[in-house]
mmCIF file of C-alpha atoms and ligand atoms in Angstrom:
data_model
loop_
_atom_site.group_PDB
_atom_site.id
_atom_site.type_symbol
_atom_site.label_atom_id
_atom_site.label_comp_id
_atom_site.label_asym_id
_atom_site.label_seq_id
_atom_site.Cartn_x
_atom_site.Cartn_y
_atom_site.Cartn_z
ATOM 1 C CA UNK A 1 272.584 181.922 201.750
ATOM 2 C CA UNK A 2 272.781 185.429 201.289
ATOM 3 C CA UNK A 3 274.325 188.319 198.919
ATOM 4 C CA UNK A 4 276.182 191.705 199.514
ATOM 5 C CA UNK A 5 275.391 193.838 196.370
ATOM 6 C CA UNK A 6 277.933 196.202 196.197
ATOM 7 C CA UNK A 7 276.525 198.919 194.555
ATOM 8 C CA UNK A 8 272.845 200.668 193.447
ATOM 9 C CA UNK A 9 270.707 198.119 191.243
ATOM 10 C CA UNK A 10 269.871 201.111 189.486
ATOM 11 C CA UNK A 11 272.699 204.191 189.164
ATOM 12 C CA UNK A 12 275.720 201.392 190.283
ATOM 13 C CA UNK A 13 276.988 203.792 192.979
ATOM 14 C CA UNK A 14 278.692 202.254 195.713
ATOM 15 C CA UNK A 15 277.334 204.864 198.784
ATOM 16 C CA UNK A 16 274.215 203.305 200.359
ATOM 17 C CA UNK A 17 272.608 204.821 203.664
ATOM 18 C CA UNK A 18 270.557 202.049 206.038
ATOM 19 C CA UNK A 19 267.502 202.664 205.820
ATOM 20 C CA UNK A 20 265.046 200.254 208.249
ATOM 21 C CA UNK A 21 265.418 196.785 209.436
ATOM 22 C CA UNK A 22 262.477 194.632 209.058
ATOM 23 C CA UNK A 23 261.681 191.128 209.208
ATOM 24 C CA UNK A 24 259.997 188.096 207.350
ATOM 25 C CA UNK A 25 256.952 188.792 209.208
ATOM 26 C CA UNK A 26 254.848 186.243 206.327
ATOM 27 C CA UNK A 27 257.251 182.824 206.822
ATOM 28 C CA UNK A 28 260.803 182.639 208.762
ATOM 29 C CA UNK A 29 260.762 185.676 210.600
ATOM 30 C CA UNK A 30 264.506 186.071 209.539
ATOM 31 C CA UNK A 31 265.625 189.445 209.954
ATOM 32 C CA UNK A 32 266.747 191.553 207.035
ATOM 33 C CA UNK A 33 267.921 195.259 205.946
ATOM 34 C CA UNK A 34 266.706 197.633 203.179
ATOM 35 C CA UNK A 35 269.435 200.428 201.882
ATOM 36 C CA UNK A 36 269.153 203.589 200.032
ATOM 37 C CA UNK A 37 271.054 204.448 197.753
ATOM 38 C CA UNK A 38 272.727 207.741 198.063
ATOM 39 C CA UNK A 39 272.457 208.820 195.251
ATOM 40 C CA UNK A 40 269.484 208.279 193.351
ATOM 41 C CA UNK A 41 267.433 207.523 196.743
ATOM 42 C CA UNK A 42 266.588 203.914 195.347
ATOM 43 C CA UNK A 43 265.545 201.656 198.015
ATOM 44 C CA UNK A 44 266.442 198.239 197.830
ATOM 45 C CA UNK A 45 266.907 194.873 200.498
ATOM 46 C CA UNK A 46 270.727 194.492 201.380
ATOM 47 C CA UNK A 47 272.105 191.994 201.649
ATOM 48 C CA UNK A 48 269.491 189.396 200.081
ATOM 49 C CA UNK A 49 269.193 185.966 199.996
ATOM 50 C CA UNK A 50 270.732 184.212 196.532
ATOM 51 C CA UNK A 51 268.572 183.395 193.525
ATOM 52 C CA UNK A 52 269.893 179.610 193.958
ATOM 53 C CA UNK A 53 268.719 180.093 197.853
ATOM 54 C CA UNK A 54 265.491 182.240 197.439
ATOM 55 C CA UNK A 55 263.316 178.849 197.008
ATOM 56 C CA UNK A 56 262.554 178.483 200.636
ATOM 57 C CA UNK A 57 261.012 182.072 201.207
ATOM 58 C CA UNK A 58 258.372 180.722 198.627
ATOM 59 C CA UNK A 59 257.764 177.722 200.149
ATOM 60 C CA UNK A 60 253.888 178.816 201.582
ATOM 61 C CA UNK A 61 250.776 177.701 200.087
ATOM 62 C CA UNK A 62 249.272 181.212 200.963
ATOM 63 C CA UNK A 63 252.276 183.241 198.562
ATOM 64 C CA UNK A 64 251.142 180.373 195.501
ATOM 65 C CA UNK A 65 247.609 181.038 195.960
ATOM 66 C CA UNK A 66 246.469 184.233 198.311
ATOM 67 C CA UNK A 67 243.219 182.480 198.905
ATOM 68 C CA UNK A 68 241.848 179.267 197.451
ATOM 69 C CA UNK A 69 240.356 177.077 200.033
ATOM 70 C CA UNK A 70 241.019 179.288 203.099
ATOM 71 C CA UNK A 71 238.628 181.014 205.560
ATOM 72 C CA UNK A 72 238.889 184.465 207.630
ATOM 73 C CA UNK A 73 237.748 187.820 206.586
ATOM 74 C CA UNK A 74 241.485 188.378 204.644
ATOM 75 C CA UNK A 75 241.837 185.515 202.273
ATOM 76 C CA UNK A 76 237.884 186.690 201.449
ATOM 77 C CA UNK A 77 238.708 190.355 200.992
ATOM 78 C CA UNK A 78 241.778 189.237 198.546
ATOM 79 C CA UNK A 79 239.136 186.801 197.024
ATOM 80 C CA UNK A 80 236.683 190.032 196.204
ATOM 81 C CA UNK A 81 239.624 192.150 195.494
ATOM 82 C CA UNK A 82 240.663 189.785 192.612
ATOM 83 C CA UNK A 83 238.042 189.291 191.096
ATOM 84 C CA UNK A 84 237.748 193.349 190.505
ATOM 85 C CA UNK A 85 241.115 193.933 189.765
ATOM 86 C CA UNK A 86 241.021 191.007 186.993
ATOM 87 C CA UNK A 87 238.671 193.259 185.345
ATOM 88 C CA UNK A 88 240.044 195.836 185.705
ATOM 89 C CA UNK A 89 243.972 194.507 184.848
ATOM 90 C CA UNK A 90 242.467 193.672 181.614
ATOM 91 C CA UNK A 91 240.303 196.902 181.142
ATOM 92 C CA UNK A 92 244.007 198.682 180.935
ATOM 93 C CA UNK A 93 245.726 196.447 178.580
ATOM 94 C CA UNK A 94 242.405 197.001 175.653
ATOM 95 C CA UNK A 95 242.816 200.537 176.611
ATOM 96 C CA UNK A 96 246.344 201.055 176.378
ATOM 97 C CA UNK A 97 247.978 197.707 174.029
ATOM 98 C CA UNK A 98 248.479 198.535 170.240
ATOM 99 C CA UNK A 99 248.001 194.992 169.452
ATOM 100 C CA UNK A 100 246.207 191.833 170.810
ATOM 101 C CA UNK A 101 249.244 189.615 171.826
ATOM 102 C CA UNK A 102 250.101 189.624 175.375
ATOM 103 C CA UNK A 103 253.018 188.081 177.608
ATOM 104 C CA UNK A 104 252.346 187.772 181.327
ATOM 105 C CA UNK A 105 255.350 187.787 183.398
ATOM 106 C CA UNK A 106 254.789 185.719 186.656
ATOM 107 C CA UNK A 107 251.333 184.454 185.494
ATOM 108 C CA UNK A 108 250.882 182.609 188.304
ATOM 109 C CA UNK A 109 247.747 179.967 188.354
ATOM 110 C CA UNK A 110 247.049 181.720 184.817
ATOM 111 C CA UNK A 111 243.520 183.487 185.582
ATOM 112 C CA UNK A 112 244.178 186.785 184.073
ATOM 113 C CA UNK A 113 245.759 184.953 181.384
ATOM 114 C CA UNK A 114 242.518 182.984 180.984
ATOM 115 C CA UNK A 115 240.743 186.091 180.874
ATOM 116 C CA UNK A 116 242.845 187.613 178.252
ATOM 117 C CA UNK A 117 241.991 184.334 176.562
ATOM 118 C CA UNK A 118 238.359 183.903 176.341
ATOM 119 C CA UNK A 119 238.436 188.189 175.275
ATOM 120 C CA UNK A 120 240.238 186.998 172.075
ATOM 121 C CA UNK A 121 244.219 187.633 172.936
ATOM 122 C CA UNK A 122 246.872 185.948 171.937
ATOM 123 C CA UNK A 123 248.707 184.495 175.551
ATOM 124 C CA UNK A 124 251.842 183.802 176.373
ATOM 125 C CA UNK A 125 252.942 183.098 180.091
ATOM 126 C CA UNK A 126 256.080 182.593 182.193
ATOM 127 C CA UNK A 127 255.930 181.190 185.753
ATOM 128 C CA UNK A 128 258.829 179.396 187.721
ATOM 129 C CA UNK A 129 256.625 177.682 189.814
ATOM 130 C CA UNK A 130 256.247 174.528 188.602
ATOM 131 C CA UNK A 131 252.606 173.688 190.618
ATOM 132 C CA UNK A 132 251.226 176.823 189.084
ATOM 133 C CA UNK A 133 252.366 176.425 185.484
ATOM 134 C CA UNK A 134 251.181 173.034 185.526
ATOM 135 C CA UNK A 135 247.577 174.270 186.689
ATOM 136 C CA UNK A 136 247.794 177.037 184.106
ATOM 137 C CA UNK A 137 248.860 174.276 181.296
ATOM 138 C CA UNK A 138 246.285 171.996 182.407
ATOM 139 C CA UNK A 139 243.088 173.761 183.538
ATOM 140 C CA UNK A 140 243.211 176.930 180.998
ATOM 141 C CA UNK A 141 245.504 174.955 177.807
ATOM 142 C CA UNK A 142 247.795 178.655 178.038
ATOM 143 C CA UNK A 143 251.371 178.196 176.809
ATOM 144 C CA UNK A 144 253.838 178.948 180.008
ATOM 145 C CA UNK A 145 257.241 179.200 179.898
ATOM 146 C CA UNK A 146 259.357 178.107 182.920
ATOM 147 C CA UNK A 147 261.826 181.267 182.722
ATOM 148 C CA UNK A 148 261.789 184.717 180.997
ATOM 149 C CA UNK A 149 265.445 185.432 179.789
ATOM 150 C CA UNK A 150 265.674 181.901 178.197
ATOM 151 C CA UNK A 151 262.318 180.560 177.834
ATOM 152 C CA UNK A 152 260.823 182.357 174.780
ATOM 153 C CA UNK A 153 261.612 182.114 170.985
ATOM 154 C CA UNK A 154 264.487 184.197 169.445
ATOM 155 C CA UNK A 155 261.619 186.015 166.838
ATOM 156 C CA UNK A 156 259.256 186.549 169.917
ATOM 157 C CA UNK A 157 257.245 189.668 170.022
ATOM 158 C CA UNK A 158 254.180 190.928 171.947
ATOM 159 C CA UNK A 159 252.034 193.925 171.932
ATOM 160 C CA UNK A 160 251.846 194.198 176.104
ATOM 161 C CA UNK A 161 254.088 192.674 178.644
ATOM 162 C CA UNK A 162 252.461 193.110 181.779
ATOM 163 C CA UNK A 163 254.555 192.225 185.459
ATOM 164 C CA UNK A 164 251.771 192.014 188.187
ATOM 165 C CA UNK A 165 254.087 192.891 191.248
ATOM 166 C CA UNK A 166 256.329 190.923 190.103
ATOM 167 C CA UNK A 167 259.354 193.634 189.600
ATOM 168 C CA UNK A 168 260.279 193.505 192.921
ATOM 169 C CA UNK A 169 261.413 189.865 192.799
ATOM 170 C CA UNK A 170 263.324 189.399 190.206
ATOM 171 C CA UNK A 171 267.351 189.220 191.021
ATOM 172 C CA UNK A 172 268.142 190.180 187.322
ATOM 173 C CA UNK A 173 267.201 193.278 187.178
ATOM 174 C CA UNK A 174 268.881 195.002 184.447
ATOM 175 C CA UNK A 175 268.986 191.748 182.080
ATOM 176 C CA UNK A 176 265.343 191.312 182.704
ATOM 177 C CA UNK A 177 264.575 194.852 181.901
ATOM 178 C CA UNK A 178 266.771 194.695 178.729
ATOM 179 C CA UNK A 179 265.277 191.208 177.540
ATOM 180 C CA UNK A 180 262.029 192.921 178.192
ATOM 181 C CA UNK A 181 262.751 196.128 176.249
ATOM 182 C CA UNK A 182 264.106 193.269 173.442
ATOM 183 C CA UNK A 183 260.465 191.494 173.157
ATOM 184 C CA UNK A 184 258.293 194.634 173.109
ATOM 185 C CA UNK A 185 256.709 194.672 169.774
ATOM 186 C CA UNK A 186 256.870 198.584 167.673
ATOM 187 C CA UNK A 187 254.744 200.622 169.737
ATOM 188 C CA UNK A 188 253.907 198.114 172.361
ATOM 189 C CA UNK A 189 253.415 198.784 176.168
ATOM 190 C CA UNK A 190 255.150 197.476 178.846
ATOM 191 C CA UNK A 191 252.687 197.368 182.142
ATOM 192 C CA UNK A 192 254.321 197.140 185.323
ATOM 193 C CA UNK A 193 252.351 197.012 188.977
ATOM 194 C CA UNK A 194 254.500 197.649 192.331
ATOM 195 C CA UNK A 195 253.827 198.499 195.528
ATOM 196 C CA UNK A 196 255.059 202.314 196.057
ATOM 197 C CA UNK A 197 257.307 202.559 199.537
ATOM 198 C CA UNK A 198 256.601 206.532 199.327
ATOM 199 C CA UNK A 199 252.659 206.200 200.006
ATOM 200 C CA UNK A 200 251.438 206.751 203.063
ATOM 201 C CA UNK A 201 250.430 203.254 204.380
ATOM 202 C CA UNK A 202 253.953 202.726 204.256
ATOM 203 C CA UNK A 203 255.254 205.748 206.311
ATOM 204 C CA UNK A 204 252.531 204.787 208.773
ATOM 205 C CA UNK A 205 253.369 201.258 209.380
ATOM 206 C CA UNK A 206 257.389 201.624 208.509
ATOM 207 C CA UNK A 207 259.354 198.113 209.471
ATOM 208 C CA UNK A 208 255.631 196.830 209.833
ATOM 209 C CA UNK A 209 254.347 197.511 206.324
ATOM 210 C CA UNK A 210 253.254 194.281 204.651
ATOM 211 C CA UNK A 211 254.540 195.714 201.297
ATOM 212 C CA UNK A 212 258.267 195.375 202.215
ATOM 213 C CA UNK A 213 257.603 191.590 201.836
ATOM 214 C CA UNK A 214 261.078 190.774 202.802
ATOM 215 C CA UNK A 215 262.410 189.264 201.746
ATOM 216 C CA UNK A 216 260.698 187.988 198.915
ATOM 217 C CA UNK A 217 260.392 192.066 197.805
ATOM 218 C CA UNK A 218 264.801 192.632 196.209
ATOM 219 C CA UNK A 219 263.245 196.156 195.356
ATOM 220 C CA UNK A 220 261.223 198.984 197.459
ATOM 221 C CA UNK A 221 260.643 201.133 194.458
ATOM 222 C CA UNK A 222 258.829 204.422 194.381
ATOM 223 C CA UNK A 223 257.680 206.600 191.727
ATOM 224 C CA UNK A 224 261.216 208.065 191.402
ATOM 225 C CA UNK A 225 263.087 205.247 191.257
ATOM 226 C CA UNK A 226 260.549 203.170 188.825
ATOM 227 C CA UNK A 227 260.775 205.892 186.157
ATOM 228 C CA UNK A 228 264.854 206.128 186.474
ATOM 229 C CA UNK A 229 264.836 202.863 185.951
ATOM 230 C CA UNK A 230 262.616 203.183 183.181
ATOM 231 C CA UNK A 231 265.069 205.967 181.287
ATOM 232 C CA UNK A 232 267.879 203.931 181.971
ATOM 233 C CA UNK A 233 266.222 201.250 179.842
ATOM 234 C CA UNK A 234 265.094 203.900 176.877
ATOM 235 C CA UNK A 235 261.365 202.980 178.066
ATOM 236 C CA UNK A 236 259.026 206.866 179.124
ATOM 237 C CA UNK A 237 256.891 206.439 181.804
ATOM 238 C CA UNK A 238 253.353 207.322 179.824
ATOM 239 C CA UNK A 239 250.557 206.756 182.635
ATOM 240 C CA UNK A 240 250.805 206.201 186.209
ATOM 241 C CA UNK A 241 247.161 204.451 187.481
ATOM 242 C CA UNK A 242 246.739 203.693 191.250
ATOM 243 C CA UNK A 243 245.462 200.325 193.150
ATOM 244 C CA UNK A 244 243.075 201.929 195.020
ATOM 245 C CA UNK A 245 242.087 198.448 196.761
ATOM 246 C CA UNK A 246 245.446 197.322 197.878
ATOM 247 C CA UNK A 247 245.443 200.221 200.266
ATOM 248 C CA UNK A 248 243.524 198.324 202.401
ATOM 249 C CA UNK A 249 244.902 194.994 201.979
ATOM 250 C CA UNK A 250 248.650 196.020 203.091
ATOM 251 C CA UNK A 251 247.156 197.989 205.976
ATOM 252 C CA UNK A 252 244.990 195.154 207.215
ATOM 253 C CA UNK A 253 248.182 192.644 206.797
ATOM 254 C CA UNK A 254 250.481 195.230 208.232
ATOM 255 C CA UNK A 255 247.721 195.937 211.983
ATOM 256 C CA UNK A 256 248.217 191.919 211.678
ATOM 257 C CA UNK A 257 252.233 192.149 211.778
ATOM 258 C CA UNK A 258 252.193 195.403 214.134
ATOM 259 C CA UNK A 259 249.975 193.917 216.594
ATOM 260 C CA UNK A 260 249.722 190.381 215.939
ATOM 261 C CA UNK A 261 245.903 190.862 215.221
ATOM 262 C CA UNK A 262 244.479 192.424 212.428
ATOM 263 C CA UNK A 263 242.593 195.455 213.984
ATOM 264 C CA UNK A 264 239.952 196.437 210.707
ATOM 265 C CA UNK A 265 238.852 199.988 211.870
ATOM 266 C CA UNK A 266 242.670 200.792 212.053
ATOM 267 C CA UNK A 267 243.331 199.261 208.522
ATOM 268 C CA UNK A 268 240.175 200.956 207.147
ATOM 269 C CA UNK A 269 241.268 204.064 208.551
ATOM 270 C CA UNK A 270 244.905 203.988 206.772
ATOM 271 C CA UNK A 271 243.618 202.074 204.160
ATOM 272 C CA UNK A 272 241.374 205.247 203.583
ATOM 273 C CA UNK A 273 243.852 207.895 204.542
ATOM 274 C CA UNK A 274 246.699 206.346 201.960
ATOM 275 C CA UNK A 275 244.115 206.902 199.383
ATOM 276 C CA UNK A 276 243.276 210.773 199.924
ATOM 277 C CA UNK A 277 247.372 211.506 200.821
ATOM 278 C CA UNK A 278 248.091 209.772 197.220
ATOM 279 C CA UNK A 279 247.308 213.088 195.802
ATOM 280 C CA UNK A 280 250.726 214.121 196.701
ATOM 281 C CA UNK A 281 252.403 213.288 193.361
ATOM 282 C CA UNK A 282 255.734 212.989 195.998
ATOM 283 C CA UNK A 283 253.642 210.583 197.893
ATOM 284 C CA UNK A 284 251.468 208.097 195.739
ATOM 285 C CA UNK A 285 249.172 205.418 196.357
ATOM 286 C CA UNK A 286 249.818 202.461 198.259
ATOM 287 C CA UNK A 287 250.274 200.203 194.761
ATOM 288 C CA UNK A 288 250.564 201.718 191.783
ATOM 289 C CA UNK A 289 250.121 200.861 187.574
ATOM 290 C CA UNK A 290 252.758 202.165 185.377
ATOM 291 C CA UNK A 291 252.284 202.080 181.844
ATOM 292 C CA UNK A 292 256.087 202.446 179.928
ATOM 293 C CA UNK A 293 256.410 202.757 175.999
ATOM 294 C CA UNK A 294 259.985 202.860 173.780
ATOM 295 C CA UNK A 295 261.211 206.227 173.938
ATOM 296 C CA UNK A 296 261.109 206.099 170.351
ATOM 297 C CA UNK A 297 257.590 205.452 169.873
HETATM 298 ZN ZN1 ZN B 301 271.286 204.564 193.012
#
């Protein structure tokens, strides 16, 4: 089952423009649309399927996991690529988070969680999916919530938030962003990872680009849109840090949706290219890192 929204997720104005047609190249192969609004240039899918009916676009063991247990060059690039960005994901939040107590949005299986953990922070997770939670709750003893806007205590507070592409699937936009603004401790950061439909993987490979995700992906945000959605929520945009591996990732999965192989020295190549056209501050990298404070702060 699908919905119409009738006006911009972000500035509510009714005039959208089409903007491609793409498909659900990872699952269904179900057809759907991204818009653009006309007004602020926000990007988003339309129409989309309902929360209630979203369930079944999940229903993959490769979107739970990525990688565990599988074979082939991809699930082992993704493999190596985590285990970086883990370190890294955390090297932000010591740089960046006021305080020690940290609420991962989406958390998933609960490694970077885990990691937070055995560094000494205080963790808090929320994950729908009731497989991964239990894992999480089990294997790592981290305390995960089922859901965001009703899960946590009234006095809750943390120090960092962080949403690991996770943004761009949530159907509540504007509640979650005002719960979220709600929870942030005085001074506390707010990290948010997307991928950015500006860079120039995503030009390249248009309807093809693995980063559209549809339509799991509600949201096709770029750095425009991200930070007016950011004012509109009294949060400043303080730091913008790119995903220099995930370049390559979407390109290789996007040569696999193109051309129904993955062709690496094409992938490498816009993999590559993505990352020397991010200069463009109009442009971007292919995923980006936003770190967003209280205005008042
Ligand atoms: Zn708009």
């Amino acid at each position: 089952m699908t919905e119409k929204l009738s006006a911009c997720p972000i500035c509510n104005n009714a005039d959208e423009a089409f903007y491609l047609e793409g498909k659900d190249y990872f699952l269904t192969k179900e057809p759907f649309q991204i818009v653009e609004c006309r007004t602020c240039g926000f990007r988003y899918t339309n129409p989309r399927p309902t929360e209630e009916s979203s369930g079944k676009y999940y229903q993959s063991e490769d979107y739970i996991s990525h990688d565990a247990g599988k074979n082939g060059l991809i699930p082992a690039l993704y493999g190596i690529a985590r285990y970086f960005t883990l370190r890294s994901k955390f090297g932000i939040v010591k740089r960046y988070s006021p305080g020690n107590s940290i609420l991962d949005i989406g958390c998933g299986t609960g490694e970077f969680l885990n990691y937070c953990q055995k560094k000494g922070y205080k963790c808090t997770g929320v994950e729908p999916s009731e497989k991964a939670r239990t894992f999480a709750e089990t294997n790592y003893k981290l305390d995960v919530k089922t859901d965001f806007l009703n899960g946590l205590e009234a006095t809750s507070r943390f120090d960092c938030i962080t949403l690991w592409h996770v943004l761009e699937h949530i159907h509540q936009l504007d509640k979650t962003m005002m719960k979220l603004t709600h929870v942030l401790s005085p001074g506390a950061i707010l990290i948010v990872a997307l991928p950015n439909s500006n860079s120039h993987d995503a030009s390249s490979y248009q309807e093809f680009w693995a980063a559209f995700d549809l339509p799991r992906h509600l949201y096709h945000f770029n750095r425009e849109s991200l930070i007016a959605l950011a004012k509109k929520h009294q949060l400043s945009c303080h730091k913008i840090l790119p995903q220099k591996l995930d370049s390559y990732y979407i390109s290789l999965l996007s040569e696999k949706y193109k051309r129904g192989s993955a062709n690496y020295f094409n992938a490498f190549f816009h993999g590559f290219l993505s990352n020397i056209k991010a200069r463009v501050p109009q442009i971007g990298h292919s995923s980006e890192i936003y770190i967003l404070k209280h205005k008042i702060s």
